[in-house]
GROMACS .gro file of C-alpha atoms in nm:
model
  247
    1MET     CA    1  -0.040  -0.036   0.030
    2THR     CA    2   0.171   0.294  -0.103
    3ILE     CA    3   0.027   0.567   0.147
    4SER     CA    4   0.205   0.823   0.327
    5TYR     CA    5   0.165   1.014   0.700
    6GLN     CA    6  -0.048   1.260   0.504
    7HIS     CA    7  -0.273   1.110   0.265
    8SER     CA    8  -0.579   1.127   0.420
    9VAL     CA    9  -0.852   0.752   0.587
   10GLY     CA   10  -1.052   0.759   0.329
   11GLU     CA   11  -0.759   0.711   0.068
   12ALA     CA   12  -0.609   0.489   0.242
   13VAL     CA   13  -0.951   0.262   0.241
   14ALA     CA   14  -1.006   0.298  -0.053
   15GLU     CA   15  -0.730   0.240  -0.194
   16ASP     CA   16  -0.782  -0.109   0.019
   17TYR     CA   17  -1.094  -0.251   0.266
   18ARG     CA   18  -0.912  -0.418   0.473
   19ALA     CA   19  -0.782  -0.065   0.619
   20ALA     CA   20  -1.108  -0.016   0.794
   21ALA     CA   21  -1.031  -0.303   1.085
   22ILE     CA   22  -0.767  -0.107   1.135
   23PHE     CA   23  -0.865   0.199   1.182
   24GLN     CA   24  -1.166   0.061   1.365
   25LYS     CA   25  -0.940  -0.166   1.624
   26TYR     CA   26  -0.855   0.223   1.708
   27GLY     CA   27  -1.160   0.428   1.689
   28ILE     CA   28  -1.082   0.603   1.427
   29ASP     CA   29  -1.356   0.729   1.104
   30PHE     CA   30  -1.307   0.619   0.831
   31CYS     CA   31  -1.647   0.670   0.713
   32CYS     CA   32  -1.769   1.017   0.759
   33LYS     CA   33  -1.417   1.194   0.845
   34GLY     CA   34  -1.238   1.006   0.501
   35HIS     CA   35  -1.108   1.324   0.469
   36THR     CA   36  -0.916   1.388   0.780
   37SER     CA   37  -0.453   1.264   0.737
   38ILE     CA   38  -0.353   0.942   0.933
   39ASP     CA   39  -0.167   1.188   1.108
   40GLU     CA   40  -0.434   1.408   1.169
   41ALA     CA   41  -0.709   1.121   1.284
   42CYS     CA   42  -0.407   0.956   1.484
   43SER     CA   43  -0.340   1.286   1.683
   44SER     CA   44  -0.706   1.294   1.767
   45LYS     CA   45  -0.644   0.980   1.950
   46ASN     CA   46  -0.341   1.035   2.095
   47ILE     CA   47  -0.229   0.714   1.902
   48PRO     CA   48   0.074   0.728   1.693
   49THR     CA   49   0.109   0.818   1.374
   50GLU     CA   50   0.333   0.535   1.334
   51ALA     CA   51   0.250   0.251   1.387
   52VAL     CA   52  -0.111   0.251   1.241
   53MET     CA   53   0.120   0.307   0.971
   54HIS     CA   54   0.333  -0.046   1.021
   55GLU     CA   55   0.006  -0.135   1.016
   56LEU     CA   56  -0.108  -0.071   0.704
   57LYS     CA   57   0.196  -0.112   0.532
   58MET     CA   58   0.200  -0.511   0.671
   59LEU     CA   59  -0.103  -0.513   0.466
   60ASP     CA   60   0.096  -0.593   0.106
   61ALA     CA   61   0.315  -0.903   0.366
   62GLU     CA   62  -0.099  -1.076   0.365
   63SER     CA   63  -0.336  -1.210   0.086
   64GLY     CA   64  -0.517  -1.063  -0.217
   65GLN     CA   65  -0.782  -0.802  -0.114
   66GLN     CA   66  -1.161  -0.967   0.021
   67TYR     CA   67  -1.285  -0.660  -0.144
   68PRO     CA   68  -1.352  -0.596  -0.520
   69ASP     CA   69  -1.100  -0.256  -0.612
   70TYR     CA   70  -1.392  -0.020  -0.589
   71GLN     CA   71  -1.158   0.207  -0.736
   72SER     CA   72  -1.122   0.110  -1.066
   73TRP     CA   73  -1.490   0.090  -1.102
   74PRO     CA   74  -1.699   0.269  -1.380
   75LEU     CA   75  -1.924   0.542  -1.218
   76SER     CA   76  -2.250   0.386  -1.338
   77GLN     CA   77  -2.129   0.062  -1.215
   78LEU     CA   78  -2.050   0.157  -0.888
   79VAL     CA   79  -2.419   0.362  -0.863
   80ASP     CA   80  -2.605   0.031  -0.979
   81HIS     CA   81  -2.383  -0.137  -0.675
   82ILE     CA   82  -2.487   0.112  -0.399
   83GLU     CA   83  -2.846   0.112  -0.538
   84GLN     CA   84  -2.896  -0.227  -0.540
   85LYS     CA   85  -2.735  -0.439  -0.249
   86HIS     CA   86  -2.650  -0.099  -0.023
   87HIS     CA   87  -3.015   0.048  -0.046
   88GLN     CA   88  -3.164  -0.184  -0.011
   89TYR     CA   89  -3.064  -0.330   0.190
   90ILE     CA   90  -3.163  -0.121   0.415
   91VAL     CA   91  -3.482  -0.117   0.277
   92GLU     CA   92  -3.484  -0.521   0.408
   93LYS     CA   93  -3.369  -0.439   0.743
   94THR     CA   94  -3.520  -0.128   0.928
   95PRO     CA   95  -3.896  -0.245   0.900
   96VAL     CA   96  -3.694  -0.648   1.099
   97ILE     CA   97  -3.466  -0.471   1.363
   98LEU     CA   98  -3.788  -0.190   1.429
   99GLN     CA   99  -3.999  -0.481   1.557
  100PHE     CA  100  -3.743  -0.650   1.716
  101LEU     CA  101  -3.671  -0.410   1.901
  102GLN     CA  102  -4.044  -0.320   1.940
  103LYS     CA  103  -4.061  -0.652   2.096
  104LEU     CA  104  -3.717  -0.560   2.333
  105CYS     CA  105  -3.925  -0.264   2.482
  106GLN     CA  106  -4.223  -0.442   2.540
  107VAL     CA  107  -4.021  -0.709   2.762
  108HIS     CA  108  -3.726  -0.592   2.897
  109GLY     CA  109  -3.729  -0.219   2.848
  110ARG     CA  110  -3.857  -0.211   3.230
  111ARG     CA  111  -3.541  -0.375   3.333
  112HIS     CA  112  -3.303  -0.220   3.043
  113PRO     CA  113  -3.457   0.194   2.981
  114GLU     CA  114  -3.156   0.163   2.733
  115LEU     CA  115  -3.364   0.008   2.517
  116TYR     CA  116  -3.638   0.286   2.499
  117GLU     CA  117  -3.357   0.555   2.363
  118ILE     CA  118  -3.224   0.283   2.141
  119HIS     CA  119  -3.571   0.229   1.956
  120LYS     CA  120  -3.601   0.584   1.908
  121GLU     CA  121  -3.253   0.676   1.770
  122PHE     CA  122  -3.364   0.338   1.522
  123ASN     CA  123  -3.716   0.473   1.415
  124ASN     CA  124  -3.547   0.774   1.362
  125ALA     CA  125  -3.282   0.648   1.196
  126ALA     CA  126  -3.496   0.516   0.943
  127GLY     CA  127  -3.721   0.784   0.787
  128GLU     CA  128  -3.444   1.000   0.742
  129LEU     CA  129  -3.261   0.757   0.584
  130ALA     CA  130  -3.566   0.625   0.389
  131GLN     CA  131  -3.552   1.014   0.240
  132HIS     CA  132  -3.216   1.024   0.196
  133MET     CA  133  -3.236   0.743  -0.001
  134LYS     CA  134  -3.452   0.897  -0.188
  135LYS     CA  135  -3.312   1.185  -0.285
  136GLU     CA  136  -3.017   0.975  -0.404
  137GLU     CA  137  -3.174   0.806  -0.625
  138SER     CA  138  -3.423   1.090  -0.744
  139ILE     CA  139  -3.178   1.385  -0.769
  140LEU     CA  140  -2.857   1.266  -0.784
  141PHE     CA  141  -2.757   0.971  -0.902
  142PRO     CA  142  -2.965   1.077  -1.237
  143ARG     CA  143  -2.750   1.301  -1.314
  144VAL     CA  144  -2.408   1.170  -1.264
  145ARG     CA  145  -2.586   0.875  -1.489
  146LYS     CA  146  -2.710   1.173  -1.738
  147MET     CA  147  -2.378   1.291  -1.661
  148LEU     CA  148  -2.242   0.965  -1.752
  149HIS     CA  149  -2.408   0.947  -2.114
  150GLU     CA  150  -2.322   1.278  -2.215
  151ILE     CA  151  -1.904   1.218  -2.167
  152SER     CA  152  -2.028   0.842  -2.359
  153THR     CA  153  -2.231   0.995  -2.631
  154SER     CA  154  -2.070   1.352  -2.702
  155ASP     CA  155  -2.448   1.434  -2.626
  156GLN     CA  156  -2.457   1.863  -2.614
  157SER     CA  157  -2.843   1.837  -2.513
  158PHE     CA  158  -2.775   1.770  -2.140
  159SER     CA  159  -2.676   2.163  -1.979
  160VAL     CA  160  -2.448   2.141  -1.679
  161SER     CA  161  -2.532   2.390  -1.390
  162SER     CA  162  -2.213   2.520  -1.155
  163GLY     CA  163  -2.326   2.304  -0.877
  164MET     CA  164  -2.522   2.035  -1.020
  165LEU     CA  165  -2.382   1.762  -0.836
  166GLY     CA  166  -2.163   1.922  -0.646
  167GLN     CA  167  -2.458   2.080  -0.434
  168PRO     CA  168  -2.619   1.754  -0.332
  169ILE     CA  169  -2.258   1.550  -0.315
  170GLU     CA  170  -2.225   1.844   0.076
  171VAL     CA  171  -2.654   1.778   0.162
  172MET     CA  172  -2.572   1.400   0.106
  173MET     CA  173  -2.224   1.428   0.338
  174GLN     CA  174  -2.406   1.623   0.555
  175GLU     CA  175  -2.647   1.369   0.704
  176HIS     CA  176  -2.412   1.118   0.631
  177ASP     CA  177  -2.194   1.216   0.928
  178HIS     CA  178  -2.529   1.283   1.132
  179GLU     CA  179  -2.600   0.962   1.052
  180GLY     CA  180  -2.215   0.828   1.192
  181GLU     CA  181  -2.301   1.094   1.529
  182ARG     CA  182  -2.625   0.849   1.601
  183PHE     CA  183  -2.521   0.525   1.564
  184ARG     CA  184  -2.254   0.603   1.733
  185ARG     CA  185  -2.479   0.690   2.014
  186ILE     CA  186  -2.614   0.361   1.969
  187SER     CA  187  -2.325   0.179   2.004
  188SER     CA  188  -2.253   0.346   2.306
  189LEU     CA  189  -2.656   0.292   2.394
  190SER     CA  190  -2.569  -0.040   2.363
  191ASN     CA  191  -2.246  -0.086   2.552
  192GLN     CA  192  -2.084  -0.172   2.177
  193TYR     CA  193  -2.413  -0.435   2.099
  194THR     CA  194  -2.238  -0.614   2.430
  195PRO     CA  195  -2.655  -0.815   2.563
  196PRO     CA  196  -2.649  -0.798   2.908
  197SER     CA  197  -2.614  -1.131   3.134
  198ASP     CA  198  -2.977  -1.210   3.161
  199ALA     CA  199  -3.074  -1.165   2.698
  200CYS     CA  200  -3.252  -1.307   2.595
  201THR     CA  201  -3.190  -1.445   2.217
  202THR     CA  202  -3.445  -1.274   2.080
  203TYR     CA  203  -3.178  -0.967   2.249
  204ARG     CA  204  -2.896  -1.129   2.160
  205ILE     CA  205  -2.970  -1.174   1.788
  206THR     CA  206  -3.118  -0.796   1.763
  207TYR     CA  207  -2.834  -0.633   1.900
  208THR     CA  208  -2.630  -0.861   1.597
  209MET     CA  209  -2.829  -0.674   1.349
  210LEU     CA  210  -2.819  -0.360   1.472
  211GLN     CA  211  -2.438  -0.440   1.449
  212GLU     CA  212  -2.436  -0.533   1.141
  213PHE     CA  213  -2.729  -0.298   1.020
  214GLU     CA  214  -2.402   0.006   1.138
  215ASN     CA  215  -2.117  -0.180   0.970
  216ASP     CA  216  -2.313  -0.196   0.647
  217LEU     CA  217  -2.375   0.165   0.643
  218HIS     CA  218  -2.024   0.285   0.672
  219PHE     CA  219  -1.949   0.076   0.389
  220HIS     CA  220  -2.256   0.252   0.208
  221ILE     CA  221  -2.079   0.585   0.352
  222HIS     CA  222  -1.740   0.492   0.297
  223LEU     CA  223  -1.814   0.383  -0.149
  224GLU     CA  224  -2.011   0.717  -0.152
  225ASN     CA  225  -1.755   0.955   0.084
  226ASN     CA  226  -1.446   0.828  -0.088
  227ILE     CA  227  -1.486   0.671  -0.452
  228LEU     CA  228  -1.833   0.756  -0.590
  229PHE     CA  229  -1.815   1.174  -0.479
  230PRO     CA  230  -1.459   1.247  -0.526
  231LYS     CA  231  -1.497   1.073  -0.862
  232ALA     CA  232  -1.815   1.288  -0.937
  233ILE     CA  233  -1.722   1.579  -0.868
  234GLU     CA  234  -1.365   1.494  -1.083
  235MET     CA  235  -1.587   1.416  -1.347
  236GLU     CA  236  -1.846   1.700  -1.417
  237ARG     CA  237  -1.600   1.982  -1.308
  238THR     CA  238  -1.396   1.783  -1.588
  239ILE     CA  239  -1.689   1.821  -1.813
  240MET     CA  240  -1.795   2.215  -1.744
  241GLY     CA  241  -1.404   2.266  -1.885
  242LEU     CA  242  -1.472   2.058  -2.204
  243LYS     CA  243  -1.819   2.276  -2.279
  244PRO     CA  244  -2.017   2.622  -2.195
  245ILE     CA  245  -2.141   2.648  -1.856
  246HIS     CA  246  -2.538   2.660  -1.866
  247VAL     CA  247  -2.611   2.903  -1.575
   0.00000   0.00000   0.00000
């Protein structure tokens, strides 16, 4: 891995997703705060940067990547993947987790009042993520696809205006930050998804599902913040430099 201290956390993970496990071990946010340099991220956690860099470089000596090289994917493929895999995951899992949390609150809420807060937080996340995905699928992603079509066909009928991608991307990243903070609260409330000693099977399954949901959301945000969005912004700049800007 050709990574320096000044590379961002997100760049390191985008190059090799195995780096995410290293950052997670040290409590470093690689998705919502992925723009932070490795050195800065380590300093903020009082972690020796050399230790993290050593582990990152050790990845080169290990076996090949466990994940596809998303950096090399065409933008159209990446957008399709995010919609079909990660958006669909949220659609399928949120009602199931909400049902389980509701049951836990009814059965265990008196002894474990934190369950009410976890249920409230996740219910809010379900609603806001649904709106977030709707905006991506109805506004941002169609604009990306139209620009890709223009590049591939030299179609001049599609007018590119300043901020056409940049403005919605800025909003999406702010919402990513908000969800990142929300799931940090859920993780804290659940003692990092550790069931209490009196937890029943449903309790344990629910915490496992919540942790898996957060892990998928981190990966989802990483793909957008650290790979899709930078590439989309670069594409927008390229197009605007090649043809007149329609404001």
